[in-house]
Every structure is written in structure tokens, then in C-alpha cells.
């Protein structure tokens, strides 16, 4: 079928020599983003047989449906090509219509009254196309141009490029434009179908050749609007505004895009966390926990003894204070507990630590802390006299490496986070604090020295006695859990009143060959301040996830010269998903170690003597900005835990979101460990 016989081509009553001073009717175009062959920012004029509608390229290849257009005032946005004037119903026979159309499109009478017919050359088609693109992509006004001005600019550029004066009328240009537009639309529809049904291994060039052959078979004419462009990688349609330059750009863009897809696929495959791999990580975590409890240095997991065996149970009463020193700011808290798991009152104050004190002496540093606490007590104590504070217990969260010697004592191993108070190293931090408090008239008792994760476990246990573990996933990450005292083999003769003890895992240093490590992880680790250390933390904590995403985006930019929300969303989703699912595997590893994952019969978390072997509830307290603030991360983690455990066990494992374990939890530990004359945890 001849493409020129399409009845949806144009209005046959358009006057061929309409007065060019009369502005055409105003109309707007709809972009066609579904077309894989052309740029989505390019408008595509296509007309049907009615001046009240037009077709878009996206409609070709299915069943074209006319789209209505919006009438605009003369001052509004313009047409990107000349509109067809409606001169009323056609009364001419169909054969005449084809004759007029062909004459207007392929050959035109020369301007000036001559009857000589001049055929359009390939160079003219190319220059007309180039003029349309240059004008429509004006960096200042773009497509926001009025019709007469728009086509006047195209006309001027066309004549200037041809160097022959004004030898064609406006109608000749617009008529030729419509003819090229229709042919390209048809070819593009064929190409789109070929692309969507492409076979494995087919290149762009092969698809283009097949499209040309099908076009020739369907319309008995070759697709003649072809030209090789220097910017194109392969075949480009160079004679229409959309086909001339945009195809070359699109082919090149598509090849760049496939390189992006390959890069993303490679990362997704390397970072994959199928449930089978996660269960391997679970087993590896449990094995490393056993090794860490057996001997010092026997595992990447430090498995530190916290000497905490008495967790809050909700029955605590009274007023308790807490200090949290862990960075350039510190916090002071005061809580009043009313029994029955209730918090009657809760006050908190944050204060910056002066830069000078971070490198001063231990006495000056702790005097500042004590003075701030005294001021807080006087302000928030509701009239409480300092003498009445004498017997109040204080919880102390000290977020620096400490070798703990009891529940309320420990020596500083080294400073981090910009602190360098030399005379403090290897001193008991609690002793230094209590001396400073005494100098300020605050004879308070430091009842507990803990870290963030232990504080989170305390809050969780205060709310729900079934809480057996706690995880912090924020800037950094750590976990702790309640272990049987007799399981801590490296501390032979460990005695506790409760029979259990809280173990600080320091799980950020966990490592296993089953972890899905990518090239981006390897680069990040080698360039970090602590290479070959904290491997698990570098894959799941907030401090490092952004850097991994940055590295992935940089790779995508190199592959495709793109940067934006798409590449960011792609890489962020994979990085977050991997981090959440690995954290979930770590949580299930803890449950497996303490027999709460359902894999060991009665020892696997089932209640002895219960006739149906019902599972015990196991609550895990989770804190940290990555979990509490990012809904998608939380959903990934929760779903992964359920997936690993399976439908039968998952309902008995509850993840509870906690807040301020390093503050409220520490004060609660002070409450649960207050007024003790002897340590309840002893190592014989």
C-alpha cells in the first residue's frame, strides 16, 4: 500500500497558496514518550483527515485514535509546525486529492509564476529538518513561539542554508514537512514493533535493516529518508525533524542506557540477598558468636561481657538521672518511674562540649560535665535540694572504647571522635566522673556504665519482658543480647544472680565469606580509615551506605554520562535492600544462637510441657535512625526476618522500634541496679 494513499494524511481543502500574512489556526501538540526511537522532549506533529485532531507517533502500530487539540489565543504558545487550514468539506475526487498531495510534497512549482516543477532534493530535506530542530530547540525561547514567527525562522534558516534566495513558498515547506512526517511515522511504527519483539543477540543495525525491509514490503517503496550522521552510531533518519537528528541521538542514547542497565544488573547480582544466602549468613553469625564466647580473639565478634544481669522489668519507682557522652554534644536526662511500666516524667537537655575541653585534662573535662549536671538538677528538679539528690542513682552511657570491669566501672582504652585527653587513657571513667560530681556537691551514685545497644535492650525489657536482644542501626551499628552465664566459656566461673548476662557483641566487625561483597564495598574499605575492619558495619550502617550509593552513581555516570534521580533511585534501592536484609540475617543469627529460631525443637524456643509445643515470644528491640526514620528500610528488614524464619516461626518473633535507649534505657538500668551493696555478677 502506498503511504501517500492514507486518508488520514491532511485536509485536501487546504489552499495551496494561502496568504502567508494570515496567521494559521492555533493548536498544540502532544509529546509521544512511548516511542523508543525518538527523544521524549521532541514534539511530534501528525495530522489526521480532520482539522480538529491529530495523531501522535505513539499511536502508530496499534489503532490510531485522533486526539483533540486545544484552541489558543494568538498570544499563547505556538504550533511547532504549520497547521492545516480548514477550508470546508472536500468536494474533489479521491484521485485529484492524491495528485495534489503528491505534487505538493515531492515536486513544487517554482516561485515567480514559472510552471517548471522542481523536485525536492535530499539536501533540501535535510536542511528543512535541521532548520525545524534548531528553531524548536532555541536555548532561550524553546518551543514557546507563535506560529508565524516559528515558521518564519525555519524559512529564513532553510533559505540561508540552501543559498538560493526565497525559491519556495511557506506552503511548500509545510506541505513537504507533513509528507516527511507521515513517512517517518510509519517507519517508526515498524521499527518500534521490531524493537519490542527483538530476538536475543539482535543489534540495533539488524533491527533497522528488518524495519526497512518490512516498510518496502508493505508500501512497495523503499524508505528513502536516510542519511548517515556524524553524531549517530548507526542508521539515522535524517530528513525529518524527529528522524533527522533525534534518531542518531536516540540510538546513541539507547546504547549508553544499556550500558547503565548492565552496570545496575551487575551490582544487583553481586549484592543479591536470596533467602538461601541469608540463611548461610545466619549460620555464620551463630558460629562466630560461639567462637567469640569460647576465647578472647577467637572470633571477629568481640562478645564483651557487660556485667549487666538485671534488666528493668517495669516495676521500678523513683527519680533517676542519666548522662550520655559520645561526641561533640552530650545529653542529660531525668526520668520519674511510677511502676507498672510507666514513665511519669521525662526531661532531657543537650549541651555542646567546648572544643578546648576535648584536648584538655580529665579533671577539666569531667568538671564541665558535673557542673552541667548540677545546673540541670537545680533547674529541672522541681525544687529538689542538692542534699536530696545525694542518694539518687545515675546511669552513664560512655560511647568510647572501654574495658568494663563491673556493671558500674570500666577503664578507657582509647579516645575517638576527635577527643585527645591523654591523662584519661587507662583510667576508670566512672571514678573520674564521681570525683567531679563530689567536687560540685553532687554525691550521686553511678549505678550503671553501658553502651547504646545495652540501653536499648533495657528499654525493650522495661516495656516487654520477652525482649531478648537489641540492635542499633544508625550512623553505626551494634547488637547485644541476653546470654546464659554458663555459655560464656572464656569467663570460667562466671556467676550471676539471674543466671544470665548481657553480651555486647560489637557485631559491626562480623565477617563471613557468605556476605555479598561487591567491587564498590572493596573500594570503600580500602579507602577507609580502618581497612579490613568493621566489614559488616560498612555494609549496613548509615555512615557508609551513602558512600556506596555515590560510588554506584559515579559508575553509572561514566557508563552513560547521566546523573539524576533515576540513577540515584536505582542504586539507593539496591543498597538499602541489601543492608536491611543482612541486618535481618544478623538478628536471626542471634535468635539461632540462643535457641529462639524454632530450629531445635523444645530448645528452639518451644515451651516445655505445653501440649502443642507452642513457641515462646521473642522480642527484639531495634533503634537507630536508619530503622526508625526510613520506612522502606524498616519494611525490607521486617520482611526479610519473616522470610528467613518461615511462616510457622515468624509470628512469634516481634521487632519493636525503640527510642532513646542511650538515655532513657541507661536511667532505667540505674534504677534496676540501684542500692546494691555487692555485685550480682562475679568472675571467680
XYZ file of C-alpha atoms in Angstrom:
684
model
C 0.000 0.000 0.000
C 1.328 3.444 -0.964
C 1.827 5.626 2.131
C 0.510 8.543 0.079
C -2.917 6.894 -0.058
C -3.514 7.184 3.660
C -6.836 9.028 4.055
C -5.682 10.348 7.415
C -2.974 12.404 5.841
C -4.200 16.012 5.655
C -7.182 18.170 4.766
C -7.449 18.209 0.977
C -9.153 21.605 1.035
C -6.101 23.414 2.329
C -5.398 26.220 -0.143
C -2.018 25.543 -1.701
C -1.112 29.211 -1.913
C -2.733 30.613 1.212
C -1.869 34.210 2.044
C 1.239 33.904 4.226
C 0.310 37.087 6.074
C -2.753 35.363 7.532
C -1.801 33.531 10.722
C -2.801 29.844 10.799
C -5.235 28.441 13.371
C -3.554 27.863 16.707
C -3.135 24.391 18.071
C -0.861 22.408 20.385
C 0.880 19.068 20.102
C 1.111 16.134 22.464
C 4.562 14.563 23.047
C 4.963 10.842 22.377
C 7.196 9.419 25.163
C 6.334 5.797 24.380
C 8.246 5.833 21.136
C 11.651 4.199 21.801
C 13.172 5.662 18.629
C 12.937 9.367 19.371
C 13.748 11.836 22.116
C 10.946 12.229 24.646
C 11.381 16.006 24.680
C 10.646 16.378 20.982
C 7.134 17.353 19.939
C 5.738 15.346 17.024
C 3.203 16.960 14.707
C 0.960 14.445 12.909
C -2.374 15.265 11.321
C -5.471 13.257 10.557
C -8.102 13.999 7.981
C -9.897 16.372 10.318
C -8.512 19.742 11.370
C -9.972 19.031 14.793
C -7.469 16.304 15.652
C -4.051 14.779 15.124
C -2.154 11.578 15.736
C 0.911 11.050 17.879
C 3.744 8.705 16.987
C 2.852 6.526 19.968
C -0.439 5.681 18.263
C 1.197 4.103 15.240
C 1.455 0.346 15.176
C -1.817 -0.160 17.022
C -5.034 1.509 16.034
C -4.587 5.272 15.661
C -7.100 7.382 17.501
C -7.422 11.105 16.808
C -6.724 13.382 19.692
C -8.469 16.690 20.004
C -6.497 19.881 20.241
C -6.937 22.931 22.389
C -7.794 26.289 20.844
C -5.400 29.037 21.908
C -5.337 32.773 21.633
C -2.934 34.473 19.239
C -0.605 35.355 22.146
C -0.292 31.856 23.583
C 2.104 29.024 22.924
C 2.705 28.011 19.402
C 2.486 25.274 16.970
C 5.711 23.567 16.183
C 4.797 23.261 12.552
C 2.278 24.795 10.195
C -1.337 23.874 10.853
C -3.688 22.852 8.075
C -6.375 25.422 7.424
C -9.909 24.099 7.293
C -11.477 25.386 4.118
C -14.648 23.370 4.467
C -15.706 19.916 3.281
C -13.858 18.486 0.329
C -15.723 18.148 -2.965
C -12.833 16.864 -5.043
C -12.498 13.234 -6.104
C -10.030 10.996 -4.324
C -7.765 10.736 -7.393
C -7.432 14.506 -7.541
C -6.572 14.605 -3.883
C -3.706 12.156 -4.370
C -2.459 14.129 -7.336
C -2.448 17.429 -5.439
C -0.794 15.908 -2.452
C 1.983 14.285 -4.404
C 2.647 17.437 -6.303
C 2.811 19.489 -3.150
C 5.089 17.070 -1.388
C 7.529 15.730 -3.947
C 7.590 18.466 -6.548
C 6.585 22.101 -6.353
C 6.119 24.861 -8.947
C 8.905 27.369 -8.713
C 8.146 30.731 -7.108
C 7.539 33.573 -9.518
C 4.873 32.042 -11.719
C 7.040 29.585 -13.588
C 5.344 26.292 -14.451
C 8.584 24.397 -14.063
C 8.281 21.575 -11.449
C 11.275 21.319 -9.119
C 11.763 18.071 -7.213
C 12.874 18.152 -3.581
C 16.464 17.031 -3.109
C 17.923 15.089 -0.210
C 19.904 18.165 0.791
C 16.733 20.254 0.936
C 15.011 17.629 3.072
C 17.955 17.585 5.443
C 18.187 21.385 5.707
C 14.432 21.691 6.309
C 14.749 19.137 9.093
C 17.773 20.857 10.602
C 16.064 24.239 10.499
C 12.997 22.876 12.316
C 15.132 21.312 15.059
C 17.360 24.365 15.502
C 14.369 26.675 15.847
C 12.380 24.360 18.124
C 15.412 23.848 20.387
C 16.188 27.546 20.748
C 18.001 27.796 24.129
C 16.128 30.977 25.067
C 12.522 30.593 23.927
C 12.451 26.893 23.057
C 9.040 25.926 21.681
C 7.186 28.858 23.249
C 6.924 30.692 19.935
C 3.990 31.935 17.891
C 3.172 30.141 14.663
C 4.090 32.835 12.128
C 7.334 33.667 13.932
C 8.200 29.998 14.330
C 7.852 29.164 10.648
C 9.387 32.444 9.579
C 12.580 31.478 11.424
C 12.553 27.997 9.852
C 12.028 29.515 6.400
C 14.876 32.016 6.832
C 17.330 29.384 8.068
C 16.344 26.999 5.264
C 16.906 29.583 2.518
C 20.161 30.738 4.086
C 21.462 27.152 4.207
C 20.479 26.483 0.573
C 21.940 29.811 -0.613
C 19.393 30.266 -3.439
C 17.121 33.007 -2.201
C 13.425 32.503 -1.382
C 12.568 29.986 -4.071
C 9.849 28.038 -2.184
C 6.688 29.270 -0.502
C 5.626 28.655 3.086
C 3.027 26.173 1.864
C 5.699 24.245 0.001
C 7.767 23.939 3.151
C 4.895 22.913 5.423
C 3.491 20.508 2.825
C 6.850 18.812 2.427
C 7.190 18.703 6.168
C 3.891 16.873 6.551
C 4.833 14.374 3.863
C 8.146 13.515 5.531
C 6.442 13.414 8.872
C 3.937 10.793 7.729
C 6.572 8.548 6.183
C 8.768 8.706 9.230
C 5.793 7.962 11.451
C 5.056 4.808 9.523
C 8.651 3.682 9.519
C 8.941 4.472 13.192
C 5.909 2.336 13.988
C 7.509 -0.624 12.222
C 10.812 -0.023 13.985
C 9.080 0.165 17.377
C 7.359 -3.163 16.806
C 10.643 -4.748 15.748
C 12.400 -3.370 18.804
C 9.746 -4.630 21.217
C 9.875 -8.139 19.725
C 13.633 -8.243 19.188
C 15.412 -11.567 19.479
C 18.305 -12.277 21.779
C 21.556 -11.104 20.218
C 19.944 -8.722 17.716
C 21.846 -5.465 17.298
C 20.327 -2.059 16.534
C 21.608 -2.278 12.970
C 19.886 -5.636 12.405
C 16.585 -4.256 13.713
C 16.905 -1.211 11.451
C 17.508 -3.372 8.377
C 14.475 -5.536 9.156
C 12.361 -2.389 9.583
C 13.489 -1.113 6.174
C 12.602 -4.421 4.517
C 9.148 -4.536 6.091
C 8.482 -0.930 5.077
C 9.389 -1.769 1.465
C 7.140 -4.854 1.511
C 4.142 -3.033 2.974
C 4.287 0.154 0.888
C 6.083 -1.039 -2.292
C 8.605 1.773 -1.965
C 11.872 1.983 -0.055
C 12.143 4.230 2.945
C 14.131 6.969 1.250
C 14.624 9.373 4.129
C 18.005 8.013 5.139
C 21.288 9.732 5.841
C 24.394 8.937 7.792
C 25.047 11.490 10.543
C 28.375 12.028 12.210
C 26.792 12.018 15.670
C 24.994 8.741 15.099
C 26.347 5.333 15.934
C 24.245 3.655 13.288
C 21.408 4.327 10.889
C 19.513 7.604 11.353
C 16.549 9.116 9.604
C 17.927 12.458 8.661
C 15.209 14.164 6.669
C 12.502 14.926 9.200
C 12.616 16.949 12.362
C 12.224 13.933 14.524
C 14.022 11.441 12.334
C 16.830 13.608 11.084
C 18.826 14.256 14.219
C 16.850 12.662 17.031
C 17.245 9.108 15.755
C 21.004 9.400 15.781
C 20.896 10.800 19.282
C 18.399 8.173 20.387
C 20.445 5.260 19.048
C 23.496 6.574 20.849
C 21.457 7.261 23.976
C 19.960 3.786 23.908
C 23.362 2.159 23.734
C 24.553 4.273 26.645
C 21.407 3.327 28.525
C 22.031 -0.384 28.003
C 25.481 0.090 29.493
C 23.759 1.619 32.535
C 21.366 -1.314 32.705
C 24.269 -3.755 32.558
C 26.088 -1.885 35.352
C 22.987 -1.912 37.533
C 22.366 -5.586 36.778
C 25.954 -6.426 37.730
C 25.597 -4.612 41.043
C 22.213 -6.165 41.760
C 23.582 -9.630 41.043
C 26.687 -9.114 43.200
C 24.634 -7.608 46.042
C 21.835 -10.170 45.820
C 20.486 -11.498 49.099
C 18.297 -14.516 48.301
C 16.938 -16.324 51.324
C 19.413 -19.175 50.812
C 22.366 -16.835 51.160
C 20.777 -15.091 54.144
C 20.439 -18.416 55.947
C 24.144 -19.027 55.330
C 24.853 -15.655 56.964
C 22.599 -16.686 59.881
C 24.631 -19.861 60.408
C 27.920 -17.981 60.118
C 26.771 -15.404 62.701
C 25.815 -18.144 65.178
C 29.151 -19.922 64.669
C 31.135 -16.706 65.220
C 29.129 -15.971 68.374
C 30.044 -19.391 69.791
C 33.707 -18.813 68.927
C 33.723 -15.349 70.491
C 32.286 -16.673 73.744
C 34.802 -19.533 73.835
C 38.019 -17.494 73.845
C 39.400 -13.979 73.550
C 40.353 -13.292 69.952
C 38.701 -16.484 68.749
C 36.282 -14.584 66.521
C 35.803 -11.316 64.691
C 32.955 -10.742 67.170
C 34.359 -9.433 70.467
C 31.416 -10.751 72.547
C 32.165 -8.425 75.505
C 30.881 -9.093 78.990
C 28.771 -6.126 80.219
C 28.195 -7.390 83.790
C 24.534 -6.463 83.346
C 22.324 -9.308 84.500
C 19.375 -7.446 85.993
C 17.299 -5.719 83.315
C 14.376 -3.374 84.087
C 11.049 -5.193 84.338
C 8.616 -2.276 84.717
C 8.318 -2.381 88.492
C 10.899 0.374 89.062
C 9.906 3.521 91.017
C 11.583 6.827 91.684
C 13.638 9.572 90.047
C 16.773 8.636 88.112
C 19.303 10.529 86.042
C 21.403 9.625 83.025
C 24.382 11.085 81.180
C 25.248 10.278 77.595
C 28.733 11.315 76.476
C 29.551 10.156 72.988
C 30.548 13.019 70.707
C 30.748 16.772 70.393
C 27.453 17.029 72.311
C 26.296 15.309 75.465
C 22.861 14.800 76.982
C 21.464 14.918 80.499
C 18.202 13.141 81.302
C 15.882 12.871 84.252
C 13.041 10.358 84.436
C 10.484 9.560 87.088
C 9.251 5.977 87.054
C 5.922 5.058 88.614
C 5.872 1.279 88.494
C 3.580 -0.784 86.272
C 5.831 0.017 83.288
C 5.015 3.721 83.485
C 7.170 6.806 82.979
C 5.600 9.701 84.862
C 8.014 12.394 83.788
C 10.880 12.727 81.323
C 13.215 15.723 80.843
C 16.231 15.985 78.566
C 18.819 18.650 77.813
C 21.527 18.693 75.142
C 24.735 20.664 75.542
C 27.777 21.104 73.268
C 31.219 20.217 74.555
C 33.660 23.128 74.046
C 36.426 22.306 71.592
C 39.145 23.163 74.111
C 37.883 20.582 76.596
C 38.217 17.794 74.009
C 42.022 18.079 74.291
C 42.367 19.366 77.860
C 42.715 17.333 81.073
C 40.411 14.703 82.553
C 39.694 16.923 85.560
C 38.628 19.902 83.437
C 36.536 17.693 81.178
C 34.597 15.947 83.935
C 34.243 19.175 85.958
C 32.387 20.628 82.983
C 30.135 17.540 82.807
C 29.471 17.707 86.570
C 28.713 21.451 86.502
C 26.226 20.943 83.665
C 24.532 18.122 85.597
C 24.305 20.284 88.745
C 22.702 23.112 86.755
C 20.253 20.671 85.205
C 19.279 19.227 88.612
C 18.647 22.696 90.023
C 16.566 23.699 87.002
C 14.588 20.508 86.397
C 14.472 19.133 89.925
C 11.128 20.721 90.820
C 12.541 22.361 93.945
C 14.620 19.337 94.927
C 17.544 20.362 97.134
C 21.051 19.096 96.375
C 21.077 17.249 99.697
C 18.048 15.292 98.498
C 19.850 14.304 95.305
C 22.590 12.640 97.356
C 21.016 9.219 97.151
C 19.890 9.452 93.515
C 21.297 6.918 91.086
C 22.857 7.853 87.772
C 23.231 5.853 84.565
C 26.286 6.675 82.439
C 26.499 5.995 78.701
C 30.117 6.493 77.625
C 30.385 5.810 73.881
C 34.124 5.254 73.664
C 36.165 2.019 73.782
C 36.079 0.872 77.395
C 37.226 -2.318 79.091
C 34.440 -2.938 81.559
C 35.351 -4.424 84.944
C 31.901 -4.352 86.556
C 28.400 -3.077 85.834
C 29.473 0.353 87.109
C 33.166 0.600 86.263
C 35.473 0.434 83.266
C 38.790 1.808 82.003
C 39.169 3.869 78.847
C 41.113 2.035 76.139
C 41.494 4.945 73.709
C 39.776 8.133 72.586
C 37.972 8.510 69.247
C 35.735 11.108 67.524
C 38.259 13.941 67.863
C 38.918 13.617 71.617
C 42.529 13.514 72.844
C 42.613 13.825 76.648
C 45.850 11.946 77.233
C 45.791 11.648 81.028
C 42.421 9.876 80.842
C 43.565 6.766 78.956
C 43.559 3.585 81.092
C 41.716 5.376 83.909
C 38.359 4.330 85.351
C 35.861 6.695 83.740
C 33.250 6.205 86.478
C 35.754 7.071 89.202
C 36.714 10.272 87.362
C 33.054 11.262 86.988
C 32.155 10.579 90.635
C 35.107 12.705 91.864
C 33.955 15.597 89.706
C 30.372 15.225 90.981
C 31.626 15.283 94.562
C 33.590 18.481 93.911
C 30.341 20.080 92.749
C 28.359 18.903 95.739
C 26.513 16.155 93.862
C 27.138 12.979 95.800
C 25.346 10.777 93.246
C 25.867 7.083 92.688
C 26.813 5.842 89.191
C 24.797 2.635 89.142
C 25.450 1.553 85.532
C 28.071 2.107 82.845
C 26.710 0.932 79.472
C 26.740 1.494 75.727
C 23.891 2.361 73.334
C 22.764 -1.152 72.488
C 22.557 -2.232 76.138
C 20.438 0.847 76.881
C 18.107 -0.111 74.030
C 17.793 -3.628 75.448
C 16.914 -2.095 78.838
C 14.091 -0.005 77.338
C 12.794 -3.010 75.436
C 12.812 -5.204 78.539
C 11.099 -2.472 80.573
C 8.259 -2.430 78.013
C 8.142 -6.183 77.326
C 9.788 -8.897 79.459
C 10.096 -11.137 76.394
C 12.783 -8.853 74.940
C 15.908 -10.955 74.431
C 18.071 -8.826 72.130
C 18.602 -5.273 70.905
C 20.022 -3.861 67.685
C 21.094 -0.308 66.869
C 21.201 0.604 63.164
C 22.008 4.253 62.665
C 25.238 6.025 61.797
C 26.957 2.958 63.207
C 25.570 -0.421 64.222
C 25.826 -2.834 67.134
C 23.842 -5.543 68.879
C 23.586 -7.126 72.305
C 21.550 -9.960 73.757
C 20.818 -11.852 76.968
C 23.013 -14.967 77.192
C 23.177 -17.847 79.679
C 26.053 -17.309 82.099
C 27.353 -20.848 81.630
C 27.645 -20.257 77.850
C 30.395 -17.655 78.365
C 33.220 -20.197 78.346
C 36.035 -17.640 78.211
C 34.937 -16.375 81.653
C 35.129 -19.604 83.585
C 33.455 -19.419 86.956
C 31.107 -16.620 85.875
C 28.341 -16.352 88.462
C 25.223 -14.213 88.157
C 22.210 -13.862 90.381
C 19.789 -14.187 87.471
C 21.706 -16.946 85.659
C 22.074 -14.759 82.571
C 24.204 -11.842 81.444
C 24.020 -9.267 78.675
C 26.697 -9.711 75.980
C 27.828 -6.751 73.878
C 28.558 -8.364 70.502
C 30.250 -5.443 68.710
C 28.778 -7.064 65.608
C 29.979 -4.321 63.280
C 33.201 -6.316 62.950
C 31.423 -9.515 61.861
C 32.644 -11.036 58.618
C 31.816 -14.090 56.524
C 32.564 -15.237 53.006
C 28.800 -15.529 52.523
C 28.312 -11.763 52.736
C 27.544 -10.351 49.246
C 30.553 -8.084 48.837
C 30.786 -6.012 45.658
C 33.610 -4.098 43.998
C 32.140 -0.927 45.500
C 32.464 -2.388 49.014
C 36.073 -3.361 48.349
C 36.922 0.165 47.135
C 35.183 1.770 50.124
C 37.010 -0.483 52.592
C 40.444 0.098 51.052
C 39.964 3.884 51.135
C 38.518 3.985 54.674
C 40.407 4.900 57.854
C 40.183 1.300 59.100
C 40.742 -1.108 56.166
C 39.861 -4.758 56.775
C 37.945 -3.779 59.896
C 34.214 -3.337 60.705
C 33.237 -5.127 57.480
C 29.620 -5.805 58.496
C 29.131 -2.216 59.652
C 30.387 -0.918 56.299
C 27.654 -2.880 54.524
C 24.652 -1.999 56.707
C 25.178 1.258 58.654
C 24.190 4.776 57.648
C 27.728 6.129 57.786
C 28.743 4.025 54.774
C 25.577 3.421 52.732
C 25.664 6.901 51.199
C 29.245 6.374 50.041
C 28.320 3.072 48.394
C 25.431 4.771 46.566
C 27.805 7.550 45.459
C 30.236 5.026 44.011
C 27.477 3.254 42.093
C 26.175 6.559 40.688
C 29.697 7.548 39.612
C 29.984 4.272 37.702
C 26.633 4.916 36.001
C 27.751 8.415 35.053
C 30.907 7.051 33.470
C 28.900 4.493 31.508
C 26.203 6.843 30.231
C 27.005 10.471 31.005
C 23.836 10.644 33.066
C 23.260 11.899 36.546
C 19.944 12.385 38.247
C 17.106 10.956 40.247
C 16.809 7.777 38.162
C 20.350 6.521 38.725
C 20.168 7.610 42.364
C 16.887 5.775 42.959
C 18.149 2.611 41.274
C 21.335 2.357 43.313
C 19.797 3.556 46.589
C 17.090 0.905 46.425
C 19.593 -1.941 45.973
C 21.964 -0.655 48.671
C 19.197 -0.172 51.245
C 17.645 -3.532 50.462
C 20.936 -5.377 50.870
C 21.722 -3.572 54.138
C 18.299 -4.289 55.628
C 18.311 -7.954 54.656
C 21.826 -8.518 56.021
C 20.826 -6.871 59.300
C 17.820 -9.203 59.370
C 20.126 -12.201 58.905
C 22.220 -10.964 61.820
C 19.120 -10.736 64.035
C 18.046 -14.273 63.145
C 21.632 -15.407 63.827
C 21.292 -14.132 67.403
C 17.968 -15.942 67.788
C 19.576 -19.113 66.456
C 22.413 -18.850 68.981
C 20.013 -18.600 71.946
C 17.618 -21.206 70.537
C 14.755 -18.896 69.586
C 14.634 -19.512 65.840
C 12.498 -22.671 66.012
C 15.105 -24.992 64.510
C 15.872 -27.035 67.638
C 12.573 -28.447 68.854
C 11.990 -27.599 72.517
C 15.410 -25.972 72.673
C 14.455 -23.984 69.632
C 12.180 -21.683 71.525
C 9.288 -24.011 72.382
C 7.745 -24.047 75.835
C 8.407 -27.267 77.730
C 5.334 -29.187 78.797
C 2.992 -27.226 76.556
C 0.843 -29.834 74.862
C 1.109 -28.328 71.411
C 4.768 -27.323 71.747
C 3.841 -23.657 71.423
C 6.657 -21.254 70.590
C 7.737 -18.626 73.098
C 7.571 -14.981 72.061
C 10.918 -13.427 71.272
C 11.060 -9.641 71.150
C 13.977 -7.776 69.564
C 14.291 -4.056 70.355
C 15.540 -2.042 67.349
C 16.762 1.539 67.479
C 18.653 3.922 65.197
C 17.755 6.492 62.570
C 18.155 4.114 59.653
C 15.428 1.848 61.064
C 13.172 4.419 62.733
C 13.300 7.127 60.039
C 13.379 5.131 56.777
C 10.129 3.265 56.230
C 11.442 1.338 53.233
C 14.477 0.115 55.201
C 12.235 -0.993 58.055
C 9.938 -2.857 55.680
C 12.859 -4.592 53.962
C 14.260 -5.714 57.327
C 10.960 -6.902 58.797
C 10.049 -8.805 55.639
C 13.473 -10.457 55.480
C 13.228 -11.677 59.098
C 9.840 -13.231 58.329
C 11.181 -14.756 55.125
C 14.174 -16.380 56.834
C 12.174 -17.728 59.779
C 9.300 -19.040 57.699
C 5.554 -18.811 58.159
C 5.420 -21.084 61.221
C 8.034 -19.286 63.357
C 7.824 -15.672 62.130
C 4.640 -14.755 64.093
C 6.471 -15.469 67.362
C 9.346 -13.058 66.649
C 8.446 -9.397 67.158
C 10.629 -6.461 66.188
C 9.831 -3.415 68.310
C 11.008 0.068 67.430
C 12.589 1.890 70.398
C 13.723 5.433 71.006
C 16.500 6.898 73.153
C 17.923 3.716 74.581
C 21.196 5.508 75.275
C 19.300 7.951 77.506
C 16.096 6.542 78.968
C 17.433 2.986 78.879
C 20.537 3.983 80.812
C 18.430 5.692 83.507
C 16.289 2.553 83.733
C 19.420 0.429 84.200
C 20.410 2.779 87.003
C 17.001 2.055 88.545
C 17.238 -1.721 88.169
C 20.821 -1.804 89.521
C 20.433 0.775 92.302
C 21.094 0.289 96.011
C 23.201 -2.848 95.541
C 25.795 -3.452 98.160
C 27.513 -6.235 96.239
C 27.975 -7.044 92.570
C 25.491 -9.574 91.250
C 27.932 -10.676 88.550
C 31.234 -12.192 89.634
C 34.056 -13.935 87.796
C 35.796 -16.427 90.067
